[in-house]
Coordinates of N, CA and C in Angstrom, one line a residue:
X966 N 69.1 91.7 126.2 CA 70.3 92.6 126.1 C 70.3 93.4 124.8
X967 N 70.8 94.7 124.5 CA 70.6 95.9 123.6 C 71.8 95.2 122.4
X968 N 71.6 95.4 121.7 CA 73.0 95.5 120.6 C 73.9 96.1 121.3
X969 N 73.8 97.2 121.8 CA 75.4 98.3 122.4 C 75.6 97.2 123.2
X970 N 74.9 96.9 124.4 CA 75.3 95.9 125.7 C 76.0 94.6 125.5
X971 N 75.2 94.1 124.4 CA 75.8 93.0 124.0 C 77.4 93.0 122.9
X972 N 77.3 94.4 122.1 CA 78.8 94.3 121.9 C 80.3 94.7 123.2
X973 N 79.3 95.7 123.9 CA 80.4 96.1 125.0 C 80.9 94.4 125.4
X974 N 79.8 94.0 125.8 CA 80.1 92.4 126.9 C 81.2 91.8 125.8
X975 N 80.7 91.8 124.4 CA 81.7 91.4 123.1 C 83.0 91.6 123.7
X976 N 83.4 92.7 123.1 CA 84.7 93.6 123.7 C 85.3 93.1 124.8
X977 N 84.7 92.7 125.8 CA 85.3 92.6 127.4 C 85.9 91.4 126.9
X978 N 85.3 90.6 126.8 CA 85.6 88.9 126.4 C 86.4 88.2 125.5
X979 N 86.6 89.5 124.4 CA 87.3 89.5 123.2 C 88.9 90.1 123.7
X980 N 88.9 90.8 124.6 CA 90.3 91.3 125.4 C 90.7 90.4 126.2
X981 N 89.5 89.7 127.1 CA 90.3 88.7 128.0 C 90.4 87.3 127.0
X982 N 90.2 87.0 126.3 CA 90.7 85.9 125.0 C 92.1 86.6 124.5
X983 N 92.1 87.6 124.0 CA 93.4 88.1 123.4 C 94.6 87.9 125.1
X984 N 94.5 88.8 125.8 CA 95.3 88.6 126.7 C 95.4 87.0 127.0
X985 N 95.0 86.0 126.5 CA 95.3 84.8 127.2 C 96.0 84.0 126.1
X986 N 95.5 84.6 125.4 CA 96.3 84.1 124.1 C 98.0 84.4 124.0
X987 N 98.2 85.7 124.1 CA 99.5 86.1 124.4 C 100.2 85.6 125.3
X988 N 99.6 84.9 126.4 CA 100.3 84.7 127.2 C 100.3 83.4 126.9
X989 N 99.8 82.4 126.4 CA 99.7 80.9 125.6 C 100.6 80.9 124.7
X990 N 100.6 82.2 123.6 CA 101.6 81.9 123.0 C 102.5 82.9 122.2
X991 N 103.4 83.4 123.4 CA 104.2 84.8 123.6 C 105.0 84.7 122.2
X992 N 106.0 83.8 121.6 CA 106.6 84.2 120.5 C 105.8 83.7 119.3
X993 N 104.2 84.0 119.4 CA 104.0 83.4 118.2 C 103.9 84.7 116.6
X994 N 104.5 84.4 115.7 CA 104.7 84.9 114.4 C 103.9 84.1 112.9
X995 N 104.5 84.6 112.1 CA 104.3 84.7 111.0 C 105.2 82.8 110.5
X996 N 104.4 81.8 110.4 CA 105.1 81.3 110.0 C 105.7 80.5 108.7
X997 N 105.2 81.6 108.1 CA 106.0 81.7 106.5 C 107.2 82.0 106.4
X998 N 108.1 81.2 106.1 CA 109.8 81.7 105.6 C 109.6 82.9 104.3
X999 N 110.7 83.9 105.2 CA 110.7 84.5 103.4 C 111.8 85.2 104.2
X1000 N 112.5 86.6 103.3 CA 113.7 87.0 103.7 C 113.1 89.0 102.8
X1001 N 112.3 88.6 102.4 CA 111.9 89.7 101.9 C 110.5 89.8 101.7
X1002 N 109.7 91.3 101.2 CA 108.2 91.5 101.6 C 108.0 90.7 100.1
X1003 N 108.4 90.5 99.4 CA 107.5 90.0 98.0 C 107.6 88.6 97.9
X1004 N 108.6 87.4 98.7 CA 109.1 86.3 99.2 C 107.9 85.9 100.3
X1005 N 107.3 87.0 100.7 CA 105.9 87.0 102.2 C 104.9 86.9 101.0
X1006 N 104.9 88.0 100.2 CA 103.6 88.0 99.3 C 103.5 86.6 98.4
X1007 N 104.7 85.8 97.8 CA 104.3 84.6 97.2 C 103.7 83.7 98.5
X1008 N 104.5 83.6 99.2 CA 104.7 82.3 100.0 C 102.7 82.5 100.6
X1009 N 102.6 83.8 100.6 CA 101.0 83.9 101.2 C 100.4 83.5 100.1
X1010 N 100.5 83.8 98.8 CA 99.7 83.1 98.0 C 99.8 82.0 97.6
X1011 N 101.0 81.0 98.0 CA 100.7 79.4 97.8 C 100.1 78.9 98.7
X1012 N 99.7 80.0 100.1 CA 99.0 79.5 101.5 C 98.2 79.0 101.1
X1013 N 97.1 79.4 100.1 CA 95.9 79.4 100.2 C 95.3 77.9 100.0
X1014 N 94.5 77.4 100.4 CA 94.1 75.8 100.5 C 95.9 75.0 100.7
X1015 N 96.2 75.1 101.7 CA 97.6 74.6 102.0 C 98.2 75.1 103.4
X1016 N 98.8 74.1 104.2 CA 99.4 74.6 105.0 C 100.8 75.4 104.8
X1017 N 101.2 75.9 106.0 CA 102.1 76.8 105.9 C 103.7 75.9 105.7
X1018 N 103.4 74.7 106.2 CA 104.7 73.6 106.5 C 104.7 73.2 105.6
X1019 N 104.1 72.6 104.0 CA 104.3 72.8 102.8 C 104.5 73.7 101.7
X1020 N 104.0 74.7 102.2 CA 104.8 76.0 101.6 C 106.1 75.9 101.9
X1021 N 106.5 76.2 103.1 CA 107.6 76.4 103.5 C 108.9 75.2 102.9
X1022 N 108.2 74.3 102.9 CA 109.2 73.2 101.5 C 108.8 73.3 100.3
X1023 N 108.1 74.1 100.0 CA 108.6 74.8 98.8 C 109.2 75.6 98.3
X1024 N 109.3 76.9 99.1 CA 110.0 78.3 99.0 C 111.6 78.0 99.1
X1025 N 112.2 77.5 99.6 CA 113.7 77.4 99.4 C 114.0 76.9 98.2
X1026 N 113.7 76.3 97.5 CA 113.9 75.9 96.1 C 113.0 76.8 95.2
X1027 N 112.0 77.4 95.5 CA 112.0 78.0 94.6 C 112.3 79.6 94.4
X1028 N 112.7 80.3 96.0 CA 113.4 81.6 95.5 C 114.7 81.6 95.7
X1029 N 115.1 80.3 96.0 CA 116.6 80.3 95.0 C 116.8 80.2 94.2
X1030 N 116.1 79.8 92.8 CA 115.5 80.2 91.9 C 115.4 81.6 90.9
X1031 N 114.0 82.0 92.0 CA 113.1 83.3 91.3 C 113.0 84.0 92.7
X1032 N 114.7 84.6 93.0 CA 114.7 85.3 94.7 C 113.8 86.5 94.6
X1033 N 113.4 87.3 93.4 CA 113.0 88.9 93.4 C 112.1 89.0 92.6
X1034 N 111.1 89.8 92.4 CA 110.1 90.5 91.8 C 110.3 90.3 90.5
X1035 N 111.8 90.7 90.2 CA 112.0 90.8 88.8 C 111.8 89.6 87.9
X1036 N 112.9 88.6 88.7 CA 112.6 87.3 88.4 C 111.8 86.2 88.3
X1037 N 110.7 86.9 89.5 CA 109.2 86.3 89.1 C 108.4 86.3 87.8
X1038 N 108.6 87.6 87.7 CA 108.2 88.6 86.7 C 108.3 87.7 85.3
X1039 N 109.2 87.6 85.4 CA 110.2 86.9 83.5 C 110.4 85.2 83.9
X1040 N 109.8 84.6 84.6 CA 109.9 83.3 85.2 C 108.9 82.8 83.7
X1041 N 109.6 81.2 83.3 CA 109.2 80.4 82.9 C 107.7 79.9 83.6
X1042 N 106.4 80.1 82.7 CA 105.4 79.4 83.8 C 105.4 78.0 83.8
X1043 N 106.1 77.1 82.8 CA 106.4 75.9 83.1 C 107.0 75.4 84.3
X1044 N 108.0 76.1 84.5 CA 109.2 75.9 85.4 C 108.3 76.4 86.9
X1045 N 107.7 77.6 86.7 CA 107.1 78.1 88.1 C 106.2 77.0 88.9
X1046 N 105.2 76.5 87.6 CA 104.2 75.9 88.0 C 104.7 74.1 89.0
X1047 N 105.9 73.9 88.0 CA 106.5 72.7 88.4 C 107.2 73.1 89.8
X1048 N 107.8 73.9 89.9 CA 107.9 74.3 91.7 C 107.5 74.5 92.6
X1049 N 106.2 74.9 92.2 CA 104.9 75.0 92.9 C 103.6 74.2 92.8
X1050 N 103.9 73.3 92.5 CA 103.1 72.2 92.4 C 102.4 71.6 93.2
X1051 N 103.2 71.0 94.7 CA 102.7 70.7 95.6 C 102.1 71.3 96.6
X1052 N 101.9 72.6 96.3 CA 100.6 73.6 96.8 C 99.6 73.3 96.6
X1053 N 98.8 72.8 95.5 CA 97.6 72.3 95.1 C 97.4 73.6 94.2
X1054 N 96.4 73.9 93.0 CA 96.0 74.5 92.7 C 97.2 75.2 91.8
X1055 N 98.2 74.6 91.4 CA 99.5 75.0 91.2 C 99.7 76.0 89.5
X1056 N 98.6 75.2 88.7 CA 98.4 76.4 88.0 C 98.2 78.1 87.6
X1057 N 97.0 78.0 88.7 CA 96.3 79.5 89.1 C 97.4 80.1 89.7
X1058 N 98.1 79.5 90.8 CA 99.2 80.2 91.6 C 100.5 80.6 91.1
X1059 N 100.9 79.7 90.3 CA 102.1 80.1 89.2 C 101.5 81.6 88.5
X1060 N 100.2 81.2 87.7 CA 99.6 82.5 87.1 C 99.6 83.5 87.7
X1061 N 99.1 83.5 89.0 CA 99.2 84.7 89.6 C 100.1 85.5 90.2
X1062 N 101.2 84.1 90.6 CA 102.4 84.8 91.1 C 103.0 85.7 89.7
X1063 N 103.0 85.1 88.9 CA 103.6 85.9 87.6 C 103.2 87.0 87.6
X1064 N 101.9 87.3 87.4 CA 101.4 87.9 87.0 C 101.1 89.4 88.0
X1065 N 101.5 88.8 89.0 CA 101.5 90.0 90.4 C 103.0 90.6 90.9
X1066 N 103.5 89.8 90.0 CA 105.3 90.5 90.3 C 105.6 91.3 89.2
X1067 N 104.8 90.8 88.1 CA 105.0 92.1 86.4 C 104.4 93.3 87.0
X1068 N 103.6 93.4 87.5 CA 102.2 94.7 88.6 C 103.6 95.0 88.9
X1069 N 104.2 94.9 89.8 CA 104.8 95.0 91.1 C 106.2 95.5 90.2
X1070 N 106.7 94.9 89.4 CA 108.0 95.7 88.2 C 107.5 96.6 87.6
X1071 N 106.4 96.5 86.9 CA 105.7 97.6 85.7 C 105.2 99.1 86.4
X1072 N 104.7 99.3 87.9 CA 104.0 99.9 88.4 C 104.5 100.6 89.5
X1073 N 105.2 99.6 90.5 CA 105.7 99.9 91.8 C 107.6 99.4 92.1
X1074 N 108.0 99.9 90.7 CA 109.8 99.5 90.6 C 110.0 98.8 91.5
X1075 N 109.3 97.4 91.3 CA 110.1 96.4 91.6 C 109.8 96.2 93.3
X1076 N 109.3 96.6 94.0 CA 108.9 96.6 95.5 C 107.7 96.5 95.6
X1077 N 107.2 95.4 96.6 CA 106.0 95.6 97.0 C 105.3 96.6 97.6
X1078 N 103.9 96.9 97.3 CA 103.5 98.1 97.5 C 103.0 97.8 98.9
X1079 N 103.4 99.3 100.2 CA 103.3 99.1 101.5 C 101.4 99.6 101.9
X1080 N 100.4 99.4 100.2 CA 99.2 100.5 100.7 C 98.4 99.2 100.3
X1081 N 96.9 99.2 101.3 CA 95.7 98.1 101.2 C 95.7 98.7 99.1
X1082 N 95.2 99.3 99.1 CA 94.2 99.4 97.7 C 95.3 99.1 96.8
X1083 N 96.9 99.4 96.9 CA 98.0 98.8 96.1 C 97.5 97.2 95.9
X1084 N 97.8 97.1 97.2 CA 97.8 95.4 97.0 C 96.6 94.6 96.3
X1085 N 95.6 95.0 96.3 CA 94.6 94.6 96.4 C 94.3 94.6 94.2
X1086 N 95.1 95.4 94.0 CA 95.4 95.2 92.4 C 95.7 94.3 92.2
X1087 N 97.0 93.3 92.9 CA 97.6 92.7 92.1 C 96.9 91.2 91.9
X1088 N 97.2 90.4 91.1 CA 96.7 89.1 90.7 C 96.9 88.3 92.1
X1089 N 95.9 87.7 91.9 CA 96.0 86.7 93.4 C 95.7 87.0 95.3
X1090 N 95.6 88.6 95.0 CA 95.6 89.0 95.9 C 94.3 89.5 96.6
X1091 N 93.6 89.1 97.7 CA 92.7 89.4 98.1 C 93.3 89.9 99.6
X1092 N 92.2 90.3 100.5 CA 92.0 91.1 101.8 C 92.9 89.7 102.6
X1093 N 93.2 88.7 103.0 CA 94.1 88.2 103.7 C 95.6 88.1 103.3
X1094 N 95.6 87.8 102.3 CA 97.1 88.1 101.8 C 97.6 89.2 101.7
X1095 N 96.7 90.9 101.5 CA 97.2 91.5 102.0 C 97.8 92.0 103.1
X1096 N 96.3 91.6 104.7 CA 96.8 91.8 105.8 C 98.3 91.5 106.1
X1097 N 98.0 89.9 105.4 CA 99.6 89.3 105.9 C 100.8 90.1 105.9
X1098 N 100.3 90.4 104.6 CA 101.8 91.0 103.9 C 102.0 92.8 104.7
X1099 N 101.2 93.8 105.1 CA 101.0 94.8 105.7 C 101.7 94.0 107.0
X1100 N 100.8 93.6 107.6 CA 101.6 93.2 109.4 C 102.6 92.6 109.2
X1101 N 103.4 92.2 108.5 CA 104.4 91.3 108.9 C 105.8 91.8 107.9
X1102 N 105.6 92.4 107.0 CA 106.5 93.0 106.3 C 106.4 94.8 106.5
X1103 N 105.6 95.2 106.9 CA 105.4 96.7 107.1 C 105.3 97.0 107.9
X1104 N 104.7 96.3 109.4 CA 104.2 96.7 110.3 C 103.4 97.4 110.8
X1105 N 102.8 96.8 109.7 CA 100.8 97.6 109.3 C 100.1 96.9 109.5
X1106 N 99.0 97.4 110.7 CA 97.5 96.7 111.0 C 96.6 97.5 110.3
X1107 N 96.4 96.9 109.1 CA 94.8 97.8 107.9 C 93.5 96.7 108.4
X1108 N 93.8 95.3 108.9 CA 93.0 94.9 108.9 C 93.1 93.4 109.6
X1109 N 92.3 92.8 109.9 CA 92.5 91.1 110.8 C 92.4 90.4 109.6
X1110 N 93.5 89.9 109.6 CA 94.3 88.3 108.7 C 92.6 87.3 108.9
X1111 N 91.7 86.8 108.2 CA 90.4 85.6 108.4 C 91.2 84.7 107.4
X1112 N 91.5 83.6 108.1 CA 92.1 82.0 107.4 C 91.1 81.4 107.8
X1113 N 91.3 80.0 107.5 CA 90.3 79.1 108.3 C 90.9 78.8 109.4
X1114 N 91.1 79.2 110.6 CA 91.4 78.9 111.6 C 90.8 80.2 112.4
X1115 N 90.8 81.7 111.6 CA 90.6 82.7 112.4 C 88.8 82.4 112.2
X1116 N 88.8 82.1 111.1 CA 87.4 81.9 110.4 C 86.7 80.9 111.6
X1117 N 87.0 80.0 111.8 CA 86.8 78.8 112.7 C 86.5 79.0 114.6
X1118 N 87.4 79.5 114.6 CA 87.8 80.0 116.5 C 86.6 81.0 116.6
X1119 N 86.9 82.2 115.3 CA 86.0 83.3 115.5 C 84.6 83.1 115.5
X1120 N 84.2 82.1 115.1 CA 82.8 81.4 115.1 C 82.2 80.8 116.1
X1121 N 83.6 80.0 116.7 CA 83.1 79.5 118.1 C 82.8 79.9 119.2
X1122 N 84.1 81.1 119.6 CA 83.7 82.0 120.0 C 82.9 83.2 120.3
X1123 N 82.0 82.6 119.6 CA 80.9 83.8 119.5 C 81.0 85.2 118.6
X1124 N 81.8 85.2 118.0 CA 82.3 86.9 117.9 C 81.9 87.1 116.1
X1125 N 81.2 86.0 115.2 CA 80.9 86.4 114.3 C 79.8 85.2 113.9
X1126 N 78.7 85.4 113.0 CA 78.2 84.2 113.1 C 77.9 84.3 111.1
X1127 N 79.0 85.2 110.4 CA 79.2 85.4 109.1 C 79.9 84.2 108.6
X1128 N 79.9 83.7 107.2 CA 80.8 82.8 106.6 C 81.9 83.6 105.7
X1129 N 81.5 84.8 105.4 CA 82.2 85.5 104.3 C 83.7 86.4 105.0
X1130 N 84.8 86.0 104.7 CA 86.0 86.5 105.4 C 85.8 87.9 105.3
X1131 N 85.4 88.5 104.5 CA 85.3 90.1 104.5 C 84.3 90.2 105.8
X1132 N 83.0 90.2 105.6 CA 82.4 90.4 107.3 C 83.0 89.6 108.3
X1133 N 83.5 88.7 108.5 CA 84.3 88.1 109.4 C 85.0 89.0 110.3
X1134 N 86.1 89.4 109.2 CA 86.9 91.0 109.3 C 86.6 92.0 110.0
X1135 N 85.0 92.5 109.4 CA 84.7 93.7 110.2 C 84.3 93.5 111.3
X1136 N 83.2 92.0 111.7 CA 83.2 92.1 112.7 C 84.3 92.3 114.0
X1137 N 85.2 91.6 113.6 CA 86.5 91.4 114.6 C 87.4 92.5 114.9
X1138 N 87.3 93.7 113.9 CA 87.9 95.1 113.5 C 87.2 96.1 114.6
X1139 N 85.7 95.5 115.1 CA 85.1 96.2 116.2 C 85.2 95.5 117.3
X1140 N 85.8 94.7 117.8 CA 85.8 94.0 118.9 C 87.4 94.2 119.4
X1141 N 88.4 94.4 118.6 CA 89.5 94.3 118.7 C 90.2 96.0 119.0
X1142 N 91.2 96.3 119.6 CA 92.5 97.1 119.3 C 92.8 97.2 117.5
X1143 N 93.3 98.6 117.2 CA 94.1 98.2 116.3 C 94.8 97.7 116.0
X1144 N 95.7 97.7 117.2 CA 97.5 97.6 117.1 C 97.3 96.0 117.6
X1145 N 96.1 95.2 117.7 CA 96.2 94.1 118.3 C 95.4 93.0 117.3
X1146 N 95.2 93.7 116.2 CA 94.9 93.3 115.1 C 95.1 91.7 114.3
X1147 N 96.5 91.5 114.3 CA 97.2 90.9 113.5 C 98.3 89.7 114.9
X1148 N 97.7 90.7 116.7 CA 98.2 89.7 117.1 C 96.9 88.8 117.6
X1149 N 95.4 88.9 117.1 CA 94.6 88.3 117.5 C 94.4 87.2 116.3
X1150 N 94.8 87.4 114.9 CA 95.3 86.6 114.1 C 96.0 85.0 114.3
X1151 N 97.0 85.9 114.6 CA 98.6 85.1 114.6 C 98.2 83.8 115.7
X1152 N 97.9 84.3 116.8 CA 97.8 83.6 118.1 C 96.5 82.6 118.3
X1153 N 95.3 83.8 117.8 CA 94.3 82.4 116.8 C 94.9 81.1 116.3
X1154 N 95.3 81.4 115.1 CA 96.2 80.3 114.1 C 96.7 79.5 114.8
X1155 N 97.5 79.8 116.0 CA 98.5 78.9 116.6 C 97.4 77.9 117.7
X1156 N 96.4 78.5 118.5 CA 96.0 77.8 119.1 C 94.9 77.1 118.4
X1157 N 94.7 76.8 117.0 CA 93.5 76.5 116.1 C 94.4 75.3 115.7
X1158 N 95.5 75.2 115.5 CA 96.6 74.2 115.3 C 97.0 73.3 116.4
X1159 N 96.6 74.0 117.6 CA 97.2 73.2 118.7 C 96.7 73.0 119.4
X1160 N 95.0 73.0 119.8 CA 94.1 72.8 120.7 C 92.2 73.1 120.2
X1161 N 91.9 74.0 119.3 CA 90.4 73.6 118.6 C 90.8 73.8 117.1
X1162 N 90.6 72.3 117.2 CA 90.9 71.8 116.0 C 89.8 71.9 115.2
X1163 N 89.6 71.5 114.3 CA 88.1 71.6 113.1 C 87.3 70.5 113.8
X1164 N 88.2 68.8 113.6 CA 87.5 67.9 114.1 C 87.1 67.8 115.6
X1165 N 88.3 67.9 116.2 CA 88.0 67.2 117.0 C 88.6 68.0 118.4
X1166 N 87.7 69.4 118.4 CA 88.4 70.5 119.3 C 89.1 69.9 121.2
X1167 N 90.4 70.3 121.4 CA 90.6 69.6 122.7 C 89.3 70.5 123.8
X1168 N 88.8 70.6 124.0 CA 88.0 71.8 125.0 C 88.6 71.4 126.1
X1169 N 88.6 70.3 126.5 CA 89.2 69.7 128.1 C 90.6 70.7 128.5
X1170 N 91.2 71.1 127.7 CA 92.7 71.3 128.3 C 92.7 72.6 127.2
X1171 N 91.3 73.2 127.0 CA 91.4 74.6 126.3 C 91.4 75.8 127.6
X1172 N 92.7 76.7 127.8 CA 92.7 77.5 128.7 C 91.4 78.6 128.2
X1173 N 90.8 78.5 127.4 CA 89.5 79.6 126.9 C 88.0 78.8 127.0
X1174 N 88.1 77.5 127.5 CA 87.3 77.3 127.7 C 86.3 77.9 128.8
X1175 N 86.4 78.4 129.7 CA 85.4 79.2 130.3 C 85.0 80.2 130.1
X1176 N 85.3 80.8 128.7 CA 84.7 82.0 128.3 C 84.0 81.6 126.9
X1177 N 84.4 80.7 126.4 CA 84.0 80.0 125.0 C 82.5 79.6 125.0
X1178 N 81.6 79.8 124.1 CA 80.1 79.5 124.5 C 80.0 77.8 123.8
X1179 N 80.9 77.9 123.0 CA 80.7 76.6 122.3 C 81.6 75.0 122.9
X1180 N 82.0 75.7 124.4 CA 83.4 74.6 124.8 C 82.2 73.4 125.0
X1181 N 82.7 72.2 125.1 CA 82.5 70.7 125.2 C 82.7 70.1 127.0
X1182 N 82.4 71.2 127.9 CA 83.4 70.1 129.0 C 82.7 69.4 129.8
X1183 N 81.5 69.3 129.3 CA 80.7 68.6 130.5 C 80.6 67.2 130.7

């Protein structure tokens, strides 16, 4: 089979996985609490080595707190670090969160910036935290969200055989819709949590198992 043939067949298989996904799991979102795009931009950066349902017990206490940019900004790192603690890694992220909301007061009055190469200045911030923050606060697809879960499925699935989330990305950027970007993400995530797991993938009761090269069901 040609490279072109073999990505077309890509493509085909990569639409009927997304279409099944949607339909598995119609309201699936963003599930980080936040109430605003810079409350998205922390909460994505305590994501990182951490689930979303520990973040999420953390953010009520701490942006009632430090609700705004500003406040981040001029935040005690003592105080930050001890709020954010149970993230793991609680120092770096305190640092960075500081240090990416002063960016964000000094540069962009106080609002998160709605552009990839904005974001991509600030402390802490790499190519998934931006997507996050683009799709879900702006309703910008610049690029496919790679977590370990998108990182994981996408491997199984055949559709990258990269470790590095940046190629990950581009592969998936050719195989995908634009506008379908961030829901091949999202709906990944949910079925990576709910059925191919790291350890112990369900494949038996996986609706993608007959298109999956790596399913288990014999």
């Amino acid at each position: 089979m040609s490279g072109k043939t073999k990505r077309s067949s890509q493509k085909i298989r990569a639409l009927e996985i997304l279409i099944r996904l949607k339909r598995l799991y119609p309201d699936a979102t963003c599930s980080l609490t936040h109430n605003s795009p810079v409350q998205l931009l922390v909460a994505t950066i305590l994501s990182a080595q951490c689930t979303d349902e520990r973040v999420n017990k953390v953010t009520p206490d701490l942006f009632a707190r430090f609700p705004d940019a500003e406040s981040l900004a001029n935040a005690d790192l003592e105080e930050l670090e001890q709020l954010v603690r149970s993230t793991g890694f609680y120092r770096n992220k305190a640092k960075n969160i500081r240090a990416a909301c002063r960016k964000i007061v000094d540069e962009f009055d106080g609002q998160v910036p709605g552009r990839m190469e904005d974001l991509l200045q600030l402390s802490g911030v790499a190519r998934k935290t931006a997507n996050v923050v683009l799709a879900h606060a702006f309703g910008i697809n610049a690029g496919v969200t790679v977590d370990t879960h998108v990182k994981r499925l996408s491997q199984r699935l055949g559709f990258t055989k990269h470790q590095d989330a940046v190629r990950i990305e581009r592969d998936l950027m050719k195989l995908l819709p634009q506008a379908d970007w961030e829901n091949w993400s999202i709906r990944l995530i949910y079925h990576g949590r709910a059925i191919c797991k790291a350890r112990s993938p369900a494949c038996e009761v996986c609706q993608l198992a007959d298109i999956c090269p790596s399913a288990n069901i014999g």
